[in-house]
C-alpha cells in the first residue's frame, strides 16, 4: 500500500464525519425551528378563538339598551387592533413579538373593563348566552396560557440546540438565529389595582 494513501483515507474519513455532523445539526435545527413555528401558530390560533368569542360577547352586550357605549367602543377598537396585528412564523423577532403582545394586552385590558362593567347589569349577568360566552372566554384564556408556555418550551429546545458549542459554530453558517420567547406583560409582576366603586 502506498504511503500517501493513508493520509488521504484519514482526511476522507474526517471529512465524512464532519459532513455527517453538519447535516445532522442542520436537520435537527430545522426540525426544532419548525416545531417552534408550529407552536407559535397555536398561540395565534388561541388568540383568534378569543377574538371570535369577544365578537359574540360584544353583540350580546350591545343588546342591553343602556350599556355603556364607551366601554363597548374600547373593546371593539382593541379587538380590531389585536386582529390586525399578526406575525408570520418566519418573522418572529423581538420587536414583532412586543407589538403583538401589546395589542393583545390592550384587548385583555378592555375586555376586563367590559366584564367588570357587566356587574352593574343584572339582566346581562342572568343572560344564558352571556354566561356561556364568559365561560368559554375563561377556558380560552387558559388555552392561551398553555399555548404560550408550549411555544416557549419549543423555542428553548431550538435555542439550546443552536447556541451550544460546537453547534453554535454551524448555526451562523446555516442562518439559524435565536428566537424570541413570549414574555410576561410589563408590570404583570405587580398585583392589579381593582376598584369596585361603581
Coordinates of N, CA, C and O in Angstrom, one line a residue, residues 16-136:
X16 N -15.8 13.1 6.0 CA -17.1 12.5 6.0 C -17.8 12.6 7.4 O -19.0 12.9 7.5
X17 N -17.0 12.5 8.4 CA -17.5 12.7 9.8 C -18.0 14.1 10.0 O -19.1 14.3 10.6
X18 N -17.3 15.1 9.6 CA -17.7 16.5 9.7 C -18.9 16.8 8.9 O -19.9 17.4 9.4
X19 N -19.0 16.2 7.7 CA -20.2 16.4 6.8 C -21.4 15.8 7.5 O -22.5 16.4 7.6
X20 N -21.3 14.6 8.1 CA -22.4 14.0 8.8 C -22.9 14.8 10.0 O -24.1 14.9 10.3
X21 N -21.9 15.3 10.7 CA -22.2 16.1 11.9 C -22.9 17.4 11.5 O -24.0 17.7 12.1
X22 N -22.5 18.0 10.4 CA -23.1 19.3 9.9 C -24.5 19.0 9.4 O -25.5 19.8 9.8
X23 N -24.7 17.9 8.7 CA -26.0 17.6 8.2 C -27.0 17.2 9.4 O -28.1 17.7 9.4
X24 N -26.5 16.5 10.3 CA -27.3 16.1 11.5 C -27.7 17.4 12.3 O -28.8 17.5 12.7
X25 N -26.7 18.3 12.5 CA -27.0 19.5 13.2 C -28.1 20.3 12.4 O -29.1 20.8 13.0
X26 N -27.9 20.5 11.1 CA -28.8 21.3 10.3 C -30.3 20.7 10.4 O -31.2 21.4 10.6
X27 N -30.3 19.4 10.1 CA -31.7 18.7 10.1 C -32.4 18.8 11.5 O -33.6 19.1 11.5
X28 N -31.6 18.7 12.5 CA -32.3 18.8 13.9 C -32.7 20.2 14.1 O -33.8 20.5 14.6
X29 N -31.9 21.2 13.7 CA -32.2 22.6 13.9 C -33.5 23.0 13.1 O -34.4 23.7 13.6
X30 N -33.5 22.5 11.9 CA -34.7 22.7 11.0 C -36.0 22.1 11.7 O -37.0 22.8 11.8
X31 N -35.9 20.9 12.3 CA -37.0 20.3 13.0 C -37.4 21.1 14.2 O -38.6 21.4 14.4
X32 N -36.4 21.5 15.0 CA -36.8 22.3 16.2 C -37.4 23.6 15.8 O -38.3 24.1 16.5
X33 N -36.8 24.3 14.8 CA -37.4 25.6 14.4 C -38.8 25.4 13.9 O -39.7 26.2 14.2
X34 N -39.1 24.4 13.1 CA -40.4 24.1 12.6 C -41.4 23.8 13.8 O -42.5 24.3 13.8
X35 N -40.9 23.1 14.8 CA -41.8 22.8 16.0 C -42.1 24.1 16.7 O -43.2 24.3 17.1
X36 N -41.1 25.0 16.8 CA -41.4 26.3 17.5 C -42.3 27.2 16.6 O -43.2 27.8 17.2
X37 N -42.2 27.2 15.3 CA -43.1 27.9 14.5 C -44.5 27.4 14.6 O -45.5 28.1 14.6
X38 N -44.7 26.1 14.6 CA -46.0 25.4 14.8 C -46.6 25.8 16.1 O -47.8 26.2 16.2
X39 N -45.8 25.8 17.2 CA -46.2 26.3 18.5 C -46.7 27.7 18.4 O -47.7 28.1 19.1
X40 N -46.0 28.6 17.7 CA -46.4 30.0 17.6 C -47.8 30.0 16.9 O -48.7 30.8 17.2
X41 N -48.0 29.2 15.8 CA -49.3 29.2 15.1 C -50.4 28.8 16.1 O -51.5 29.3 16.0
X42 N -50.1 27.9 17.0 CA -51.1 27.5 18.0 C -51.4 28.7 19.0 O -52.5 28.8 19.4
X43 N -50.4 29.5 19.3 CA -50.6 30.7 20.1 C -51.6 31.6 19.4 O -52.6 32.1 19.9
X44 N -51.3 31.9 18.1 CA -52.2 32.8 17.3 C -53.6 32.2 17.2 O -54.5 32.9 17.2
X45 N -53.6 30.9 17.0 CA -55.0 30.3 16.9 C -55.8 30.4 18.2 O -57.0 30.7 18.1
X46 N -55.1 30.3 19.3 CA -55.8 30.5 20.6 C -56.3 32.0 20.7 O -57.4 32.2 21.2
X47 N -55.4 32.9 20.3 CA -55.9 34.3 20.4 C -57.0 34.6 19.4 O -57.9 35.4 19.7
X48 N -57.0 33.9 18.3 CA -58.1 34.1 17.3 C -59.4 33.6 17.8 O -60.4 34.2 17.7
X49 N -59.3 32.5 18.6 CA -60.5 31.9 19.2 C -61.1 33.0 20.2 O -62.3 33.2 20.2
X50 N -60.2 33.6 21.0 CA -60.6 34.6 21.9 C -61.3 35.8 21.2 O -62.3 36.3 21.6
X51 N -60.6 36.2 20.1 CA -61.2 37.3 19.3 C -62.6 37.0 18.8 O -63.5 37.9 18.8
X52 N -62.8 35.8 18.3 CA -64.1 35.4 17.8 C -65.1 35.4 18.9 O -66.3 35.9 18.7
X53 N -64.7 34.9 20.1 CA -65.7 34.9 21.2 C -66.0 36.3 21.7 O -67.1 36.6 22.0
X54 N -65.0 37.2 21.6 CA -65.3 38.6 22.1 C -66.2 39.2 21.1 O -67.1 40.0 21.6
X55 N -66.2 38.9 19.8 CA -67.1 39.5 18.9 C -68.6 39.1 19.2 O -69.5 39.9 19.2
X56 N -68.7 37.8 19.6 CA -70.1 37.4 20.0 C -70.5 38.0 21.4 O -71.7 38.3 21.6
X57 N -69.5 38.1 22.2 CA -69.8 38.8 23.5 C -70.3 40.2 23.4 O -71.2 40.7 24.0
X58 N -69.6 40.9 22.5 CA -70.0 42.3 22.2 C -71.4 42.4 21.7 O -72.2 43.3 22.1
X59 N -71.7 41.5 20.8 CA -73.1 41.5 20.2 C -74.1 41.3 21.3 O -75.2 41.9 21.3
X60 N -73.8 40.4 22.2 CA -74.7 40.1 23.3 C -74.9 41.3 24.2 O -76.0 41.6 24.6
X61 N -73.8 41.9 24.5 CA -73.8 43.1 25.4 C -74.5 44.3 24.8 O -75.2 45.0 25.4
X62 N -74.3 44.4 23.5 CA -75.0 45.5 22.8 C -76.5 45.4 22.9 O -77.2 46.4 22.7
X63 N -77.0 44.3 23.1 CA -78.5 44.1 23.3 C -79.0 44.8 24.5 O -80.2 45.1 24.6
X64 N -78.1 45.1 25.5 CA -78.6 45.8 26.7 C -78.6 47.3 26.3 O -77.6 47.9 26.1
X65 N -79.8 47.8 26.2 CA -80.1 49.1 25.7 C -79.2 50.2 26.3 O -78.7 51.1 25.6
X66 N -79.1 50.2 27.6 CA -78.4 51.3 28.3 C -76.9 51.0 28.7 O -76.3 51.6 29.5
X67 N -76.4 49.9 28.0 CA -75.0 49.6 28.4 C -74.0 50.7 27.9 O -74.2 51.3 26.9
X68 N -73.0 50.9 28.7 CA -72.0 51.9 28.4 C -71.4 51.8 27.0 O -70.6 50.9 26.8
X69 N -71.7 52.8 26.2 CA -71.2 52.7 24.8 C -69.6 52.9 24.7 O -69.0 52.3 23.9
X70 N -69.1 53.7 25.6 CA -67.6 53.9 25.6 C -66.9 52.6 25.9 O -65.8 52.3 25.3
X71 N -67.4 51.8 26.8 CA -66.7 50.5 27.2 C -66.8 49.6 26.0 O -65.8 48.9 25.6
X72 N -67.9 49.5 25.3 CA -68.0 48.7 24.1 C -67.1 49.2 23.0 O -66.5 48.4 22.3
X73 N -67.1 50.5 22.8 CA -66.2 51.1 21.8 C -64.7 50.7 22.1 O -64.0 50.3 21.1
X74 N -64.3 50.8 23.3 CA -62.9 50.4 23.7 C -62.6 49.0 23.3 O -61.6 48.6 22.8
X75 N -63.6 48.1 23.6 CA -63.4 46.6 23.3 C -63.3 46.4 21.8 O -62.5 45.7 21.3
X76 N -64.2 47.1 21.1 CA -64.3 46.9 19.6 C -63.0 47.4 19.0 O -62.4 46.8 18.1
X77 N -62.5 48.6 19.4 CA -61.3 49.1 18.9 C -60.1 48.3 19.2 O -59.2 48.0 18.4
X78 N -60.0 47.8 20.5 CA -58.9 46.9 20.9 C -58.9 45.6 20.1 O -57.9 45.1 19.7
X79 N -60.1 45.1 19.9 CA -60.2 43.8 19.1 C -59.7 44.0 17.7 O -59.0 43.2 17.1
X80 N -60.1 45.2 17.1 CA -59.7 45.4 15.7 C -58.2 45.5 15.6 O -57.6 45.0 14.7
X81 N -57.6 46.2 16.6 CA -56.1 46.3 16.6 C -55.4 45.0 16.8 O -54.5 44.6 16.2
X82 N -56.0 44.2 17.8 CA -55.4 42.9 18.1 C -55.5 41.9 16.9 O -54.6 41.2 16.6
X83 N -56.6 42.0 16.1 CA -56.8 41.1 15.0 C -56.0 41.5 13.8 O -55.6 40.7 12.9
X84 N -55.6 42.8 13.8 CA -54.8 43.3 12.6 C -53.3 43.1 12.9 O -52.5 43.3 12.0
X85 N -52.9 42.7 14.1 CA -51.5 42.6 14.5 C -51.2 41.1 14.5 O -51.5 40.4 15.5
X86 N -50.6 40.6 13.4 CA -50.2 39.2 13.3 C -48.8 39.1 12.9 O -48.2 40.0 12.3
X87 N -48.2 38.0 13.3 CA -46.8 37.8 12.9 C -46.6 36.5 12.1 O -47.1 35.5 12.5
X88 N -46.0 36.6 11.0 CA -45.7 35.4 10.2 C -44.6 34.6 11.0 O -43.7 35.2 11.5
X89 N -44.9 33.3 11.1 CA -44.0 32.5 11.9 C -42.5 32.5 11.5 O -41.6 32.3 12.3
X90 N -42.3 32.9 10.2 CA -40.9 33.0 9.7 C -40.3 34.3 10.1 O -39.1 34.6 9.8
X91 N -41.0 35.2 10.7 CA -40.5 36.6 11.1 C -40.8 36.8 12.6 O -41.2 37.9 12.9
X92 N -40.4 35.9 13.4 CA -40.6 36.0 14.8 C -39.4 36.8 15.4 O -38.4 36.2 15.8
X93 N -39.5 38.1 15.4 CA -38.5 39.0 16.0 C -39.0 39.5 17.4 O -40.2 39.5 17.6
X94 N -38.1 40.0 18.2 CA -38.4 40.5 19.5 C -39.4 41.7 19.3 O -40.3 41.9 20.1
X95 N -39.1 42.5 18.3 CA -39.9 43.7 18.1 C -41.3 43.3 17.6 O -42.3 43.9 18.1
X96 N -41.4 42.4 16.7 CA -42.8 41.9 16.3 C -43.5 41.3 17.4 O -44.7 41.5 17.6
X97 N -42.8 40.5 18.2 CA -43.5 39.8 19.4 C -44.0 40.9 20.4 O -45.1 40.8 20.9
X98 N -43.2 41.9 20.6 CA -43.6 43.0 21.5 C -44.8 43.7 21.0 O -45.8 44.0 21.8
X99 N -44.9 44.0 19.7 CA -46.0 44.7 19.1 C -47.3 43.8 19.2 O -48.3 44.3 19.6
X100 N -47.1 42.5 18.9 CA -48.2 41.6 19.0 C -48.8 41.5 20.5 O -50.0 41.6 20.7
X101 N -47.8 41.4 21.4 CA -48.2 41.3 22.8 C -48.8 42.6 23.3 O -49.8 42.5 24.1
X102 N -48.4 43.7 22.8 CA -49.0 45.0 23.3 C -50.5 45.1 22.8 O -51.3 45.5 23.5
X103 N -50.7 44.6 21.6 CA -52.1 44.7 21.0 C -53.0 43.7 21.8 O -54.1 44.0 22.1
X104 N -52.4 42.5 22.1 CA -53.2 41.5 22.9 C -53.5 42.0 24.3 O -54.6 41.8 24.9
X105 N -52.5 42.7 24.9 CA -52.7 43.2 26.3 C -53.7 44.3 26.3 O -54.5 44.4 27.2
X106 N -53.7 45.1 25.2 CA -54.8 46.2 25.1 C -56.1 45.6 25.1 O -57.1 46.1 25.7
X107 N -56.3 44.5 24.3 CA -57.6 43.8 24.3 C -57.9 43.2 25.6 O -59.1 43.3 26.0
X108 N -57.0 42.6 26.3 CA -57.2 42.0 27.6 C -57.7 43.0 28.6 O -58.7 42.8 29.3
X109 N -57.1 44.2 28.5 CA -57.5 45.3 29.4 C -58.9 45.8 29.2 O -59.7 46.0 30.1
X110 N -59.2 46.0 27.9 CA -60.6 46.4 27.5 C -61.6 45.4 27.9 O -62.7 45.7 28.3
X111 N -61.3 44.1 27.6 CA -62.2 43.0 28.0 C -62.5 43.0 29.5 O -63.6 42.8 29.9
X112 N -61.4 43.1 30.3 CA -61.5 43.1 31.7 C -62.5 44.2 32.2 O -63.3 44.1 33.0
X113 N -62.3 45.4 31.6 CA -63.1 46.6 31.9 C -64.6 46.3 31.6 O -65.5 46.6 32.3
X114 N -64.8 45.6 30.4 CA -66.2 45.2 30.0 C -66.8 44.3 31.0 O -67.9 44.5 31.4
X115 N -66.0 43.2 31.4 CA -66.6 42.2 32.3 C -66.9 42.8 33.7 O -67.8 42.4 34.3
X116 N -66.1 43.8 34.1 CA -66.3 44.4 35.4 C -67.6 45.3 35.3 O -68.4 45.3 36.2
X117 N -67.7 46.0 34.1 CA -68.9 46.8 33.9 C -70.2 46.0 33.9 O -71.3 46.5 34.3
X118 N -70.2 44.8 33.4 CA -71.3 43.9 33.4 C -72.0 43.7 34.7 O -73.2 43.5 34.9
X119 N -71.1 43.8 35.8 CA -71.6 43.6 37.1 C -72.8 44.6 37.5 O -73.6 44.3 38.3
X120 N -72.9 45.7 36.8 CA -73.9 46.7 37.0 C -75.2 46.4 36.3 O -76.2 47.1 36.4
X121 N -75.2 45.3 35.5 CA -76.4 45.0 34.7 C -76.9 43.6 35.0 O -76.5 42.6 34.4
X122 N -77.8 43.5 35.9 CA -78.3 42.1 36.3 C -78.9 41.3 35.2 O -78.8 40.1 35.1
X123 N -79.5 42.0 34.2 CA -80.1 41.3 33.1 C -79.1 40.6 32.2 O -79.3 39.5 31.7
X124 N -77.9 41.2 32.1 CA -76.8 40.6 31.4 C -76.2 39.4 32.2 O -75.9 38.4 31.6
X125 N -76.0 39.6 33.5 CA -75.5 38.6 34.3 C -76.3 37.4 34.3 O -75.9 36.2 34.6
X126 N -77.6 37.5 34.1 CA -78.6 36.4 34.0 C -78.8 35.8 32.6 O -79.4 34.8 32.5
X127 N -78.2 36.5 31.6 CA -78.4 36.1 30.2 C -77.6 34.8 30.0 O -76.3 34.8 30.1
X128 N -78.2 33.7 29.6 CA -77.6 32.4 29.4 C -76.5 32.5 28.3 O -75.4 31.9 28.5
X129 N -76.8 33.2 27.2 CA -75.8 33.3 26.2 C -74.5 34.0 26.7 O -73.4 33.6 26.4
X130 N -74.7 35.1 27.4 CA -73.6 35.8 28.0 C -72.8 34.9 28.9 O -71.6 34.9 28.9
X131 N -73.5 34.2 29.8 CA -72.8 33.3 30.8 C -72.0 32.3 30.1 O -70.9 31.9 30.5
X132 N -72.5 31.7 29.0 CA -71.8 30.7 28.2 C -70.6 31.3 27.5 O -69.5 30.7 27.6
X133 N -70.7 32.5 27.0 CA -69.6 33.1 26.3 C -68.5 33.4 27.3 O -67.3 33.3 27.1
X134 N -68.9 33.9 28.5 CA -68.0 34.2 29.6 C -67.2 33.0 30.0 O -66.0 33.0 30.2
X135 N -67.9 31.9 30.1 CA -67.3 30.6 30.5 C -66.3 30.2 29.4 O -65.2 29.7 29.7
X136 N -66.7 30.3 28.1 CA -65.8 29.9 27.0 C -64.6 30.8 27.0 O -63.5 30.4 26.7

